[in-house]
Coordinates of C-alpha atoms and ligand atoms in Angstrom, one line a residue:
M6 CA 103.6 136.7 107.7
S7 CA 107.4 136.3 108.1
N8 CA 109.6 135.8 105.1
D9 CA 110.3 132.3 106.2
T10 CA 106.7 131.2 105.7
P11 CA 106.8 128.8 102.8
S12 CA 104.3 129.7 100.1
A13 CA 103.7 126.1 98.8
P14 CA 101.7 123.9 101.2
V15 CA 104.1 121.4 102.7
R16 CA 102.6 118.0 103.2
T17 CA 102.7 116.7 106.7
D18 CA 101.5 113.8 108.7
F19 CA 102.4 112.1 112.0
V20 CA 105.5 110.4 110.6
R21 CA 106.9 113.5 109.0
D22 CA 106.2 115.4 112.3
I23 CA 108.2 112.8 114.2
V24 CA 111.1 113.0 111.7
A25 CA 111.0 116.8 111.8
A26 CA 111.1 116.9 115.6
D27 CA 114.0 114.3 115.8
L28 CA 116.0 116.5 113.4
R29 CA 115.1 119.8 115.1
E30 CA 115.9 118.4 118.6
G31 CA 119.1 116.8 117.5
R32 CA 118.2 113.2 118.1
H33 CA 119.4 112.5 114.5
E34 CA 121.6 114.5 112.2
T35 CA 120.1 113.0 109.1
V36 CA 117.1 110.8 108.4
V37 CA 117.6 107.3 107.0
T38 CA 114.6 105.2 105.9
R39 CA 114.3 102.0 104.0
F40 CA 111.7 100.2 101.8
P41 CA 112.0 96.5 102.7
P42 CA 110.1 94.3 100.3
E43 CA 110.1 90.5 100.6
P44 CA 110.9 89.3 97.0
N45 CA 108.0 86.8 97.0
G46 CA 105.8 88.6 94.5
Y47 CA 105.4 91.8 92.5
L48 CA 104.9 95.2 94.2
H49 CA 101.3 96.5 94.4
I50 CA 99.7 99.9 94.9
G51 CA 99.9 99.4 98.7
H52 CA 103.6 99.1 98.4
A53 CA 103.6 102.3 96.4
K54 CA 102.1 104.0 99.4
S55 CA 105.0 102.8 101.5
I56 CA 107.6 103.6 98.8
C57 CA 106.3 107.2 98.4
L58 CA 106.4 107.6 102.2
N59 CA 109.9 106.3 102.7
F60 CA 111.6 107.8 99.7
G61 CA 109.4 110.9 100.0
I62 CA 110.6 111.6 103.6
A63 CA 114.2 110.9 102.7
A64 CA 114.0 113.4 99.8
E65 CA 112.1 116.1 101.7
F66 CA 114.4 116.0 104.7
G67 CA 117.7 115.6 102.8
G68 CA 118.3 112.1 104.0
R69 CA 118.4 108.8 102.2
C70 CA 116.3 105.8 101.6
H71 CA 117.6 102.2 101.2
L72 CA 116.1 99.5 99.1
R73 CA 116.5 96.4 101.1
F74 CA 115.3 92.9 100.1
D75 CA 114.0 91.1 103.1
D76 CA 115.0 87.7 101.6
T77 CA 114.9 85.4 104.5
N78 CA 112.5 82.8 103.2
P79 CA 114.2 81.0 100.2
V80 CA 111.2 78.8 99.6
K81 CA 109.0 81.6 98.4
E82 CA 111.6 84.0 96.9
E83 CA 112.8 84.4 93.4
Q84 CA 115.2 86.5 91.3
E85 CA 112.3 87.4 89.0
Y86 CA 110.6 89.2 91.9
I87 CA 113.9 91.0 92.8
D88 CA 114.2 92.3 89.3
S89 CA 110.6 93.4 89.0
I90 CA 110.8 95.2 92.4
E91 CA 113.8 97.2 91.3
A92 CA 112.2 98.1 88.0
D93 CA 109.0 99.1 89.7
V94 CA 110.6 101.4 92.3
R95 CA 112.6 103.1 89.6
W96 CA 109.6 103.5 87.4
L97 CA 107.7 105.1 90.2
G98 CA 110.5 107.7 90.2
F99 CA 112.6 106.8 93.1
D100 CA 116.4 106.2 93.4
W101 CA 118.2 104.3 96.1
G102 CA 121.6 105.3 94.7
E103 CA 124.2 102.9 96.0
H104 CA 122.0 101.9 98.9
L105 CA 120.8 98.5 97.7
Y106 CA 120.9 95.8 100.4
Y107 CA 119.8 92.3 101.1
A108 CA 119.0 90.9 104.5
S109 CA 120.9 87.8 103.3
D110 CA 124.1 90.0 103.3
Y111 CA 123.7 90.0 107.1
F112 CA 123.2 86.3 107.6
E113 CA 126.7 85.8 109.1
Q114 CA 126.3 88.8 111.5
L115 CA 122.8 87.7 112.5
Y116 CA 124.2 84.2 113.2
E117 CA 126.8 85.7 115.5
W118 CA 124.2 87.7 117.3
A119 CA 122.1 84.6 117.8
V120 CA 125.2 82.9 119.3
Y121 CA 125.6 86.0 121.5
L122 CA 122.0 85.6 122.8
I123 CA 122.6 82.0 123.6
E124 CA 125.8 82.7 125.4
N125 CA 123.9 85.3 127.5
G126 CA 121.1 82.9 128.4
K127 CA 118.7 84.8 126.1
A128 CA 118.1 82.1 123.5
Y129 CA 117.9 78.3 123.4
V130 CA 117.4 75.5 120.9
D131 CA 114.0 74.0 121.3
E132 CA 113.1 70.5 120.2
L133 CA 109.3 70.8 120.3
S134 CA 107.6 70.3 117.0
A135 CA 105.9 73.3 115.3
D136 CA 102.5 72.0 116.5
E137 CA 103.7 71.7 120.0
I138 CA 105.2 75.2 120.0
R139 CA 101.8 76.4 118.8
E140 CA 100.0 74.6 121.6
H141 CA 102.5 75.9 124.2
R142 CA 102.0 79.5 123.0
G143 CA 98.8 80.1 124.8
T144 CA 96.1 82.6 123.8
L145 CA 95.3 86.2 124.3
T146 CA 93.7 85.3 127.6
E147 CA 95.9 82.4 128.7
P148 CA 99.6 82.6 129.3
G149 CA 101.9 80.3 127.4
K150 CA 103.6 77.2 128.7
E151 CA 107.4 77.0 128.9
S152 CA 109.1 74.4 126.7
P153 CA 110.9 71.6 128.6
W154 CA 114.1 72.7 126.6
R155 CA 113.9 76.3 127.8
D156 CA 116.4 75.9 130.7
R157 CA 118.9 73.7 129.0
P158 CA 122.5 74.8 129.5
A159 CA 123.9 77.4 127.1
E160 CA 126.7 75.1 125.9
E161 CA 124.1 72.5 124.9
S162 CA 122.1 75.1 122.9
L163 CA 125.3 76.3 121.4
D164 CA 126.4 72.9 120.3
L165 CA 123.0 72.1 118.8
F166 CA 122.8 75.5 117.0
T167 CA 126.2 74.9 115.4
R168 CA 125.0 71.5 114.3
M169 CA 121.7 73.0 113.0
R170 CA 123.9 75.2 110.8
T171 CA 126.1 72.4 109.5
G172 CA 123.0 70.6 108.3
E173 CA 122.9 67.7 110.7
F174 CA 119.1 68.0 111.4
E175 CA 115.9 67.8 109.4
N176 CA 113.6 70.6 108.6
G177 CA 111.3 71.3 111.5
S178 CA 113.2 69.2 114.0
R179 CA 114.7 72.1 116.0
V180 CA 114.4 75.8 116.2
L181 CA 116.3 78.6 118.0
R182 CA 114.0 80.6 120.2
A183 CA 114.5 83.8 122.2
R184 CA 114.1 83.4 125.9
V185 CA 111.9 86.3 126.7
D186 CA 108.6 85.7 128.6
M187 CA 106.1 82.9 128.1
A188 CA 103.6 84.7 130.3
S189 CA 103.8 88.0 128.4
G190 CA 100.5 89.7 127.5
N191 CA 102.0 90.1 124.0
I192 CA 102.2 86.8 122.3
N193 CA 105.1 87.9 120.1
M194 CA 107.2 88.1 123.3
R195 CA 106.5 84.4 124.2
D196 CA 109.9 83.0 123.2
P197 CA 109.6 83.9 119.5
V198 CA 111.4 81.7 117.0
L199 CA 114.7 83.2 115.7
Y200 CA 115.9 80.5 113.4
R201 CA 114.3 77.6 111.5
I202 CA 115.9 74.8 109.6
M203 CA 115.2 74.9 105.9
H204 CA 117.2 72.8 103.5
A205 CA 116.5 75.1 100.6
E206 CA 118.6 76.8 97.9
H207 CA 118.6 80.6 98.4
P208 CA 118.5 82.9 95.3
R209 CA 121.6 84.7 96.6
T210 CA 123.4 82.6 99.2
G211 CA 122.8 79.3 97.4
D212 CA 123.4 76.4 99.7
A213 CA 125.6 78.2 102.1
W214 CA 122.8 78.1 104.7
C215 CA 120.2 75.6 105.8
I216 CA 119.0 77.7 108.7
Y217 CA 117.3 81.0 108.1
P218 CA 116.4 83.8 110.5
T219 CA 112.8 84.9 111.0
Y220 CA 111.5 88.3 110.0
D221 CA 111.5 89.4 113.6
F222 CA 115.1 88.5 114.2
T223 CA 116.2 90.0 110.9
H224 CA 114.4 93.2 110.5
G225 CA 115.4 95.5 113.3
Q226 CA 119.0 94.3 113.3
S227 CA 119.2 95.0 109.5
D228 CA 117.9 98.5 110.3
A229 CA 120.6 98.9 113.0
I230 CA 123.4 97.7 110.6
E231 CA 122.4 100.1 108.0
G232 CA 121.9 103.0 110.4
I233 CA 118.2 103.4 109.7
T234 CA 116.8 106.1 111.9
H235 CA 113.1 105.6 111.2
S236 CA 111.8 102.1 110.4
I237 CA 108.4 102.8 109.0
C238 CA 106.1 99.8 108.6
T239 CA 102.4 99.0 108.6
L240 CA 100.2 98.6 111.6
E241 CA 100.2 94.8 111.8
F242 CA 103.7 95.2 113.1
E243 CA 102.7 97.3 116.1
N244 CA 102.6 94.3 118.3
H245 CA 106.0 93.3 117.1
R246 CA 107.6 96.6 118.3
P247 CA 108.4 95.4 121.8
L248 CA 110.2 92.5 120.3
Y249 CA 112.0 94.8 117.8
D250 CA 113.1 96.9 120.8
W251 CA 114.1 93.8 122.8
F252 CA 116.6 92.6 120.2
I253 CA 118.0 96.1 119.8
D254 CA 118.3 96.4 123.6
N255 CA 119.9 93.0 124.1
L256 CA 122.4 92.9 121.2
P257 CA 125.6 94.9 120.6
V258 CA 124.1 96.6 117.5
P259 CA 125.8 99.6 116.0
S260 CA 122.8 102.0 116.0
R261 CA 119.4 102.5 117.6
P262 CA 116.6 102.5 115.0
R263 CA 113.0 103.0 116.0
Q264 CA 109.9 101.5 114.4
Y265 CA 106.8 103.5 113.6
E266 CA 103.6 102.1 112.2
F267 CA 101.1 103.6 109.7
A268 CA 97.8 102.2 108.3
R269 CA 98.2 100.1 105.2
L270 CA 96.3 101.0 102.1
N271 CA 93.1 99.2 101.3
L272 CA 91.1 99.8 98.2
T273 CA 87.5 98.8 97.3
H274 CA 87.1 96.1 94.6
T275 CA 90.8 95.3 95.1
V276 CA 92.9 92.7 96.9
L277 CA 96.3 93.7 98.1
S278 CA 97.7 90.4 99.4
K279 CA 100.6 88.9 97.6
R280 CA 99.3 85.5 98.5
V281 CA 96.0 86.1 96.7
L282 CA 97.7 87.9 93.8
L283 CA 100.0 84.9 93.3
K284 CA 96.9 82.6 93.2
L285 CA 95.3 84.9 90.6
V286 CA 98.4 84.4 88.5
T287 CA 99.0 80.7 89.0
G288 CA 95.3 79.9 88.7
G289 CA 95.2 81.6 85.3
Y290 CA 92.6 84.1 86.3
V291 CA 94.7 86.9 84.8
R292 CA 97.3 87.2 82.0
G293 CA 100.1 87.4 84.6
W294 CA 101.5 89.6 87.4
D295 CA 101.3 92.6 85.0
D296 CA 97.8 92.0 83.8
P297 CA 96.2 95.5 83.4
R298 CA 93.5 94.4 85.9
M299 CA 96.0 93.6 88.6
P300 CA 96.7 96.2 91.3
T301 CA 100.4 95.6 90.8
I302 CA 102.7 98.4 89.8
S303 CA 103.5 96.5 86.6
G304 CA 99.8 95.9 85.9
L305 CA 99.0 99.6 86.5
R306 CA 101.9 100.6 84.2
R307 CA 100.7 98.2 81.5
R308 CA 97.2 99.5 81.8
G309 CA 98.5 103.0 81.1
F310 CA 98.5 104.6 84.6
P311 CA 101.4 107.1 84.7
A312 CA 103.7 107.0 87.7
E313 CA 102.8 110.6 88.5
G314 CA 99.2 109.6 89.0
I315 CA 100.2 106.9 91.5
R316 CA 102.4 109.4 93.4
D317 CA 99.7 112.0 93.4
F318 CA 97.3 109.4 94.8
A319 CA 99.7 108.5 97.6
G320 CA 99.8 112.2 98.5
M321 CA 96.1 112.6 98.4
I322 CA 95.4 109.7 100.8
G323 CA 98.1 110.8 103.3
V324 CA 99.4 108.8 106.1
A325 CA 97.4 108.0 109.2
R326 CA 97.3 105.5 112.1
S327 CA 93.8 104.1 111.6
D328 CA 92.8 101.5 109.0
S329 CA 90.4 102.5 106.4
V330 CA 89.3 101.5 102.9
V331 CA 89.8 104.0 100.1
E332 CA 87.3 104.1 97.2
V333 CA 89.1 102.8 94.1
E334 CA 87.4 105.7 92.2
M335 CA 89.5 108.1 94.2
F336 CA 92.6 106.4 92.8
E337 CA 91.2 106.6 89.3
H338 CA 90.4 110.3 89.9
A339 CA 94.0 111.0 90.8
V340 CA 95.3 109.2 87.7
R341 CA 92.7 110.8 85.4
S342 CA 93.7 114.3 86.6
V343 CA 97.2 113.7 85.4
L344 CA 96.1 112.2 82.1
N345 CA 93.7 115.0 81.4
R346 CA 96.6 117.4 81.8
T347 CA 99.3 115.4 79.9
A348 CA 97.8 112.9 77.5
L349 CA 97.9 113.7 73.8
R350 CA 94.6 113.5 72.0
R351 CA 94.2 111.1 69.2
F352 CA 91.3 109.8 67.1
A353 CA 90.1 106.3 67.3
V354 CA 86.8 104.7 66.2
L355 CA 86.0 101.7 68.3
N356 CA 82.7 100.6 66.8
P357 CA 82.9 101.9 63.2
V358 CA 80.4 102.7 60.5
K359 CA 81.4 103.9 57.1
V360 CA 80.6 107.5 55.9
V361 CA 80.9 108.4 52.2
I362 CA 81.2 112.1 51.4
E363 CA 79.4 112.2 48.0
N364 CA 80.7 115.6 46.9
Y365 CA 84.3 115.0 47.9
P366 CA 86.5 114.1 45.0
E367 CA 87.4 110.4 44.7
G368 CA 91.1 109.7 45.4
E369 CA 91.8 113.1 47.0
V370 CA 93.4 113.4 50.4
E371 CA 94.0 116.5 52.4
Y372 CA 95.5 117.0 55.9
V373 CA 93.8 119.0 58.6
E374 CA 95.6 120.4 61.7
V375 CA 94.2 118.9 64.9
P376 CA 95.4 120.1 68.4
N377 CA 97.3 117.5 70.3
N378 CA 96.1 118.7 73.7
P379 CA 93.5 121.5 74.3
E380 CA 94.8 121.6 77.9
D381 CA 98.3 122.4 76.8
E382 CA 99.0 124.5 73.7
S383 CA 102.7 123.6 73.8
A384 CA 101.7 120.1 72.7
G385 CA 101.1 121.5 69.2
T386 CA 99.1 120.1 66.4
R387 CA 99.3 117.2 64.1
A388 CA 98.2 116.7 60.5
V389 CA 95.3 114.2 60.1
P390 CA 94.3 112.9 56.7
F391 CA 90.7 113.5 55.5
S392 CA 89.2 111.9 52.4
R393 CA 86.0 110.8 50.8
E394 CA 85.5 107.7 52.9
L395 CA 85.5 108.0 56.7
W396 CA 84.9 106.0 59.8
I397 CA 82.7 107.4 62.5
E398 CA 81.4 105.8 65.7
R399 CA 78.3 103.7 65.0
D400 CA 76.4 105.2 68.0
D401 CA 77.1 108.7 66.8
F402 CA 74.4 108.1 64.2
M403 CA 70.7 107.4 64.7
E404 CA 68.3 107.0 61.8
D405 CA 65.3 107.9 64.0
P406 CA 66.7 110.1 66.7
P407 CA 64.9 111.0 69.9
K408 CA 64.6 114.7 70.7
K409 CA 67.8 115.1 72.6
F410 CA 70.1 113.3 70.2
F411 CA 72.1 116.0 68.4
R412 CA 74.6 113.8 66.6
L413 CA 74.3 112.6 63.0
S414 CA 70.9 111.6 61.6
P415 CA 69.3 112.0 58.2
G416 CA 69.1 115.7 57.3
R417 CA 71.2 116.8 60.3
E418 CA 74.5 118.7 60.0
V419 CA 77.4 118.0 62.4
R420 CA 81.0 119.1 62.8
L421 CA 83.8 116.6 62.2
R422 CA 86.4 117.9 64.7
S423 CA 88.9 120.2 63.0
A424 CA 87.7 119.2 59.5
Y425 CA 84.3 120.0 58.0
F426 CA 80.6 120.2 58.6
V427 CA 78.8 117.2 57.1
T428 CA 75.2 116.5 56.5
C429 CA 73.6 113.0 56.2
H430 CA 71.4 112.3 53.1
G431 CA 71.0 108.6 53.0
V432 CA 71.4 105.3 54.8
I433 CA 72.5 102.1 53.1
K434 CA 71.6 98.8 54.8
N435 CA 72.4 95.1 54.2
D436 CA 69.9 92.3 53.8
L437 CA 69.6 92.0 57.6
G438 CA 68.6 95.6 57.8
E439 CA 71.9 96.7 59.4
I440 CA 73.4 100.0 58.5
V441 CA 76.5 99.5 56.5
E442 CA 77.1 103.0 55.1
L443 CA 76.0 106.6 55.5
R444 CA 75.8 108.9 52.5
C445 CA 76.8 112.5 53.4
T446 CA 77.9 115.8 51.8
Y447 CA 80.4 118.2 53.2
D448 CA 80.5 122.0 53.1
P449 CA 83.9 123.0 51.6
E450 CA 83.5 126.5 53.3
T451 CA 83.8 125.0 56.8
R452 CA 87.4 123.7 56.6
G453 CA 88.9 123.6 60.0
G454 CA 85.5 123.3 61.7
A455 CA 84.1 126.8 61.4
A456 CA 81.5 128.2 59.0
P457 CA 81.9 131.7 57.5
D458 CA 78.2 132.4 58.1
G459 CA 78.7 131.6 61.8
R460 CA 76.3 128.6 61.9
R461 CA 77.2 126.1 64.6
P462 CA 76.2 122.5 64.6
K463 CA 75.2 121.1 68.0
A464 CA 77.5 118.2 67.8
T465 CA 81.3 117.7 67.2
M466 CA 82.4 114.2 66.4
H467 CA 85.7 112.4 65.9
W468 CA 86.4 110.5 62.7
L469 CA 89.0 108.8 60.7
S470 CA 89.9 108.6 57.0
A471 CA 89.0 105.0 56.1
P472 CA 91.9 104.3 53.8
H473 CA 94.4 105.7 56.3
A474 CA 93.1 104.2 59.5
L475 CA 94.9 101.3 61.2
S476 CA 93.0 98.4 62.6
A477 CA 93.4 97.6 66.2
E478 CA 92.2 95.4 69.0
V479 CA 91.1 97.2 72.2
R480 CA 90.9 95.7 75.6
F481 CA 88.5 97.2 78.2
H482 CA 89.0 96.6 81.9
D483 CA 86.6 96.7 84.8
H484 CA 87.2 95.9 88.5
L485 CA 88.7 92.5 88.9
F486 CA 86.4 91.9 91.9
S487 CA 82.7 92.7 91.7
D488 CA 82.5 92.9 95.4
A489 CA 83.5 96.2 96.9
Y490 CA 85.1 94.3 99.8
P491 CA 86.2 91.1 98.3
G492 CA 86.7 88.3 100.8
S493 CA 85.1 90.2 103.6
G494 CA 83.0 88.1 106.1
D495 CA 82.8 84.5 105.0
S496 CA 82.8 85.2 101.3
D497 CA 85.2 83.4 99.0
I498 CA 87.5 85.9 97.3
F499 CA 87.7 83.9 94.1
E500 CA 83.9 83.7 93.8
S501 CA 83.7 87.5 93.6
I502 CA 86.0 87.7 90.6
N503 CA 84.2 89.8 88.0
P504 CA 83.6 87.6 84.9
D505 CA 83.4 90.8 82.7
S506 CA 86.6 92.3 84.1
E507 CA 88.2 92.1 80.6
T508 CA 86.4 92.7 77.3
V509 CA 88.2 92.4 74.0
L510 CA 86.9 94.3 71.0
G511 CA 88.3 93.7 67.6
G512 CA 87.7 95.7 64.4
C513 CA 88.5 99.0 65.9
F514 CA 90.4 101.8 64.0
V515 CA 93.0 104.2 65.2
E516 CA 94.8 107.1 63.5
E517 CA 98.2 106.6 61.8
A518 CA 100.0 108.6 64.5
L519 CA 99.5 105.6 66.8
R520 CA 101.5 103.1 64.6
E521 CA 104.7 103.7 66.6
A522 CA 103.2 104.7 69.9
P523 CA 105.4 103.2 72.6
A524 CA 104.0 101.1 75.4
G525 CA 103.7 103.3 78.5
E526 CA 102.5 106.3 76.5
T527 CA 98.9 106.9 77.4
V528 CA 96.8 109.0 75.0
Q529 CA 93.2 110.2 75.1
F530 CA 91.1 108.7 72.3
E531 CA 88.9 111.8 71.9
R532 CA 85.5 111.4 73.5
L533 CA 86.3 107.8 74.4
G534 CA 88.8 107.6 77.3
Y535 CA 92.4 107.1 78.0
F536 CA 94.2 104.3 76.1
T537 CA 97.7 102.9 75.9
P538 CA 99.4 100.4 73.7
D539 CA 99.5 97.0 75.4
L540 CA 102.7 95.0 75.7
D541 CA 101.2 92.5 73.2
S542 CA 100.9 95.3 70.6
T543 CA 103.1 95.0 67.4
A544 CA 103.2 97.1 64.3
E545 CA 101.2 94.5 62.4
N546 CA 98.8 93.8 65.2
L547 CA 98.0 96.9 67.3
V548 CA 96.5 96.3 70.8
F549 CA 95.4 99.0 73.1
N550 CA 94.3 98.9 76.7
R551 CA 91.7 101.3 78.0
A552 CA 93.3 102.8 81.1
L553 CA 90.3 104.8 82.2
T554 CA 87.0 106.2 80.9
L555 CA 86.6 110.0 80.7
K556 CA 83.9 110.0 83.3
D557 CA 85.0 110.8 86.8
S558 CA 82.8 108.7 89.1
W559 CA 84.7 109.8 92.2
A560 CA 83.3 113.3 91.7
K561 CA 79.9 111.8 91.9
L562 CA 80.7 109.8 95.0
Q563 CA 82.0 113.0 96.6
A564 CA 78.8 114.9 95.7
Q565 CA 76.9 112.1 97.4
G566 CA 79.1 112.4 100.5
R567 CA 80.2 108.8 100.0
H568 CA 83.9 109.4 99.3
N569 CA 86.3 108.3 101.9
V570 CA 89.4 110.3 102.6
P571 CA 91.2 108.8 105.5
Ligands
ATP609 P1 101.6 90.7 101.8 O1 101.1 90.8 103.2 O2 100.7 91.0 100.7 O3 102.5 89.6 101.6 P2 103.7 92.3 102.7 O4 103.3 93.5 103.5 O5 104.2 91.2 103.5 O6 102.6 92.0 101.7 P3 106.3 93.1 102.0 O7 107.1 92.8 100.8 O8 106.8 92.6 103.3 O9 104.9 92.7 101.7 O10 106.1 94.7 102.1 C1 107.1 95.6 102.0 C2 106.7 96.9 102.7 O11 105.5 97.4 102.1 C3 106.4 96.7 104.2 O12 107.0 97.7 104.9 C4 104.9 96.8 104.3 O13 104.5 97.3 105.5 C5 104.6 97.7 103.1 N1 103.2 97.4 102.6 C6 102.7 96.2 102.2 N2 101.4 96.3 101.9 C7 101.1 97.6 102.1 C8 99.8 98.3 102.0 N3 98.7 97.7 101.5 N4 99.8 99.6 102.3 C9 100.9 100.2 102.7 N5 102.1 99.6 102.8 C10 102.2 98.3 102.6
MG610 MG1 105.9 91.3 104.9

């Protein structure tokens, strides 16, 4: 091995290979990428894949990545979305520095280029209606039909285009089209629309414009203006690439970007379409764009998924050119791995039953040291109060246990984590026969959770001192869609919404250390899962979301050979 061989494995994929070759062979001096969201909704986990790819490549190759809002459709775009997108990209851990752009900044330049095309006989104002244009377009097997306005003189188109801009015409009455090839095998090349009339207020340009450029006419030229070298997008744009190149070839643009396509992320039990996500919000199916069940970045954050877990997942799935569906369990596995390493451990009792330690002095309190993270000694310990009255988990006790039940039952001794061994001697029930209290004794010799005589109970349980515990509400989340492939075939997406996707449990208890826990800090409730304070949580009314259970079901899928790594 030569000294140059890097010891850490360097991630690679076909896009990185292209970038590396372009730099090595001198086609570019530096790599410039961009992430180009349309501000018509919140970002989702699919966007995170694109963000990690674009910003990741820029960082790895010493280039830069721009954040560019593709804000060409004022009817659907809002400032709220712009703000959320910036916050989400930052939270994911990426920084565009001074390179924040808006396609709307280029409206004047794009307009000039449209005029240039008209002057060169490469664009014309069409007066067919939207329906007629569709009918003229043809199909995959039939060529399109030319519009009767296609060969009108350039001066006429120029005059009309100027008047379109000044607001003389109604929405839909005219469009500007490129004059490419109505017989092309690629439908995108059949005289695509460049400008449509929309009398609508734009979040940034206000009422300066009433004609707006289409995605196709905007995207590549924006790339060229910004000096983007590699314009990386998802596969559905593959058929748009000839058009992308046609504009670059036919306009006096300042640089020559190239478009590369990769497979978009699809996840089981998940919908990644902003149109559908918007309907979930407006239809009241969820608490908002940031509902913990939503696949949005803000939903995942609220649910307690750390950014590192999302980035790790993006690395795990890699970048390929063929579409596939990734098991959502694999995503959870990536997040769980990060949480297992980093999350502080805390005690919480979700379904409590009272324990009274009969031989423990009334009114006395002592503090036991409990490790904050057995995976990370540097996380230290914390002092947790212990007293005569405790809460334990109701299903950690059985009056009449089957053979393999080793937790608390009459006559059985168990360890309370980091505290004492306790033995149950009695059960108190109410009139309905429900258990309301367990009477136990403790062994003072076992402080810290070890006995001088070396005896070892078969079970170790979590617990809380009842007078010190804080009450809390806990929200549990399951897949938003019961169907692994929601909306596939003829099925109605909204019919496969899981009615049990959110369960709210009141009357839970958590330890004092969680009183001030900030939203976004995810902890492990020992033996129960990973939880984070919800945005609704206040000091008086604590609310936690369960981010994930402890059980890694992806490992099981993997063992069954059912996992799906693209
Ligand atoms: P939708 O189709 O849901 O409206 P979109 O793709 O139109 O989403 P944009 O805001 O245009 O949303 O997306 C910005 C960037 O994110 C684009 O480059 C797009 O290719 C990429 N992207 C969107 N969805 C995914 C996905 N599921 N996987 C990977 N990249 C994606
Ligand atoms: Mg888009």
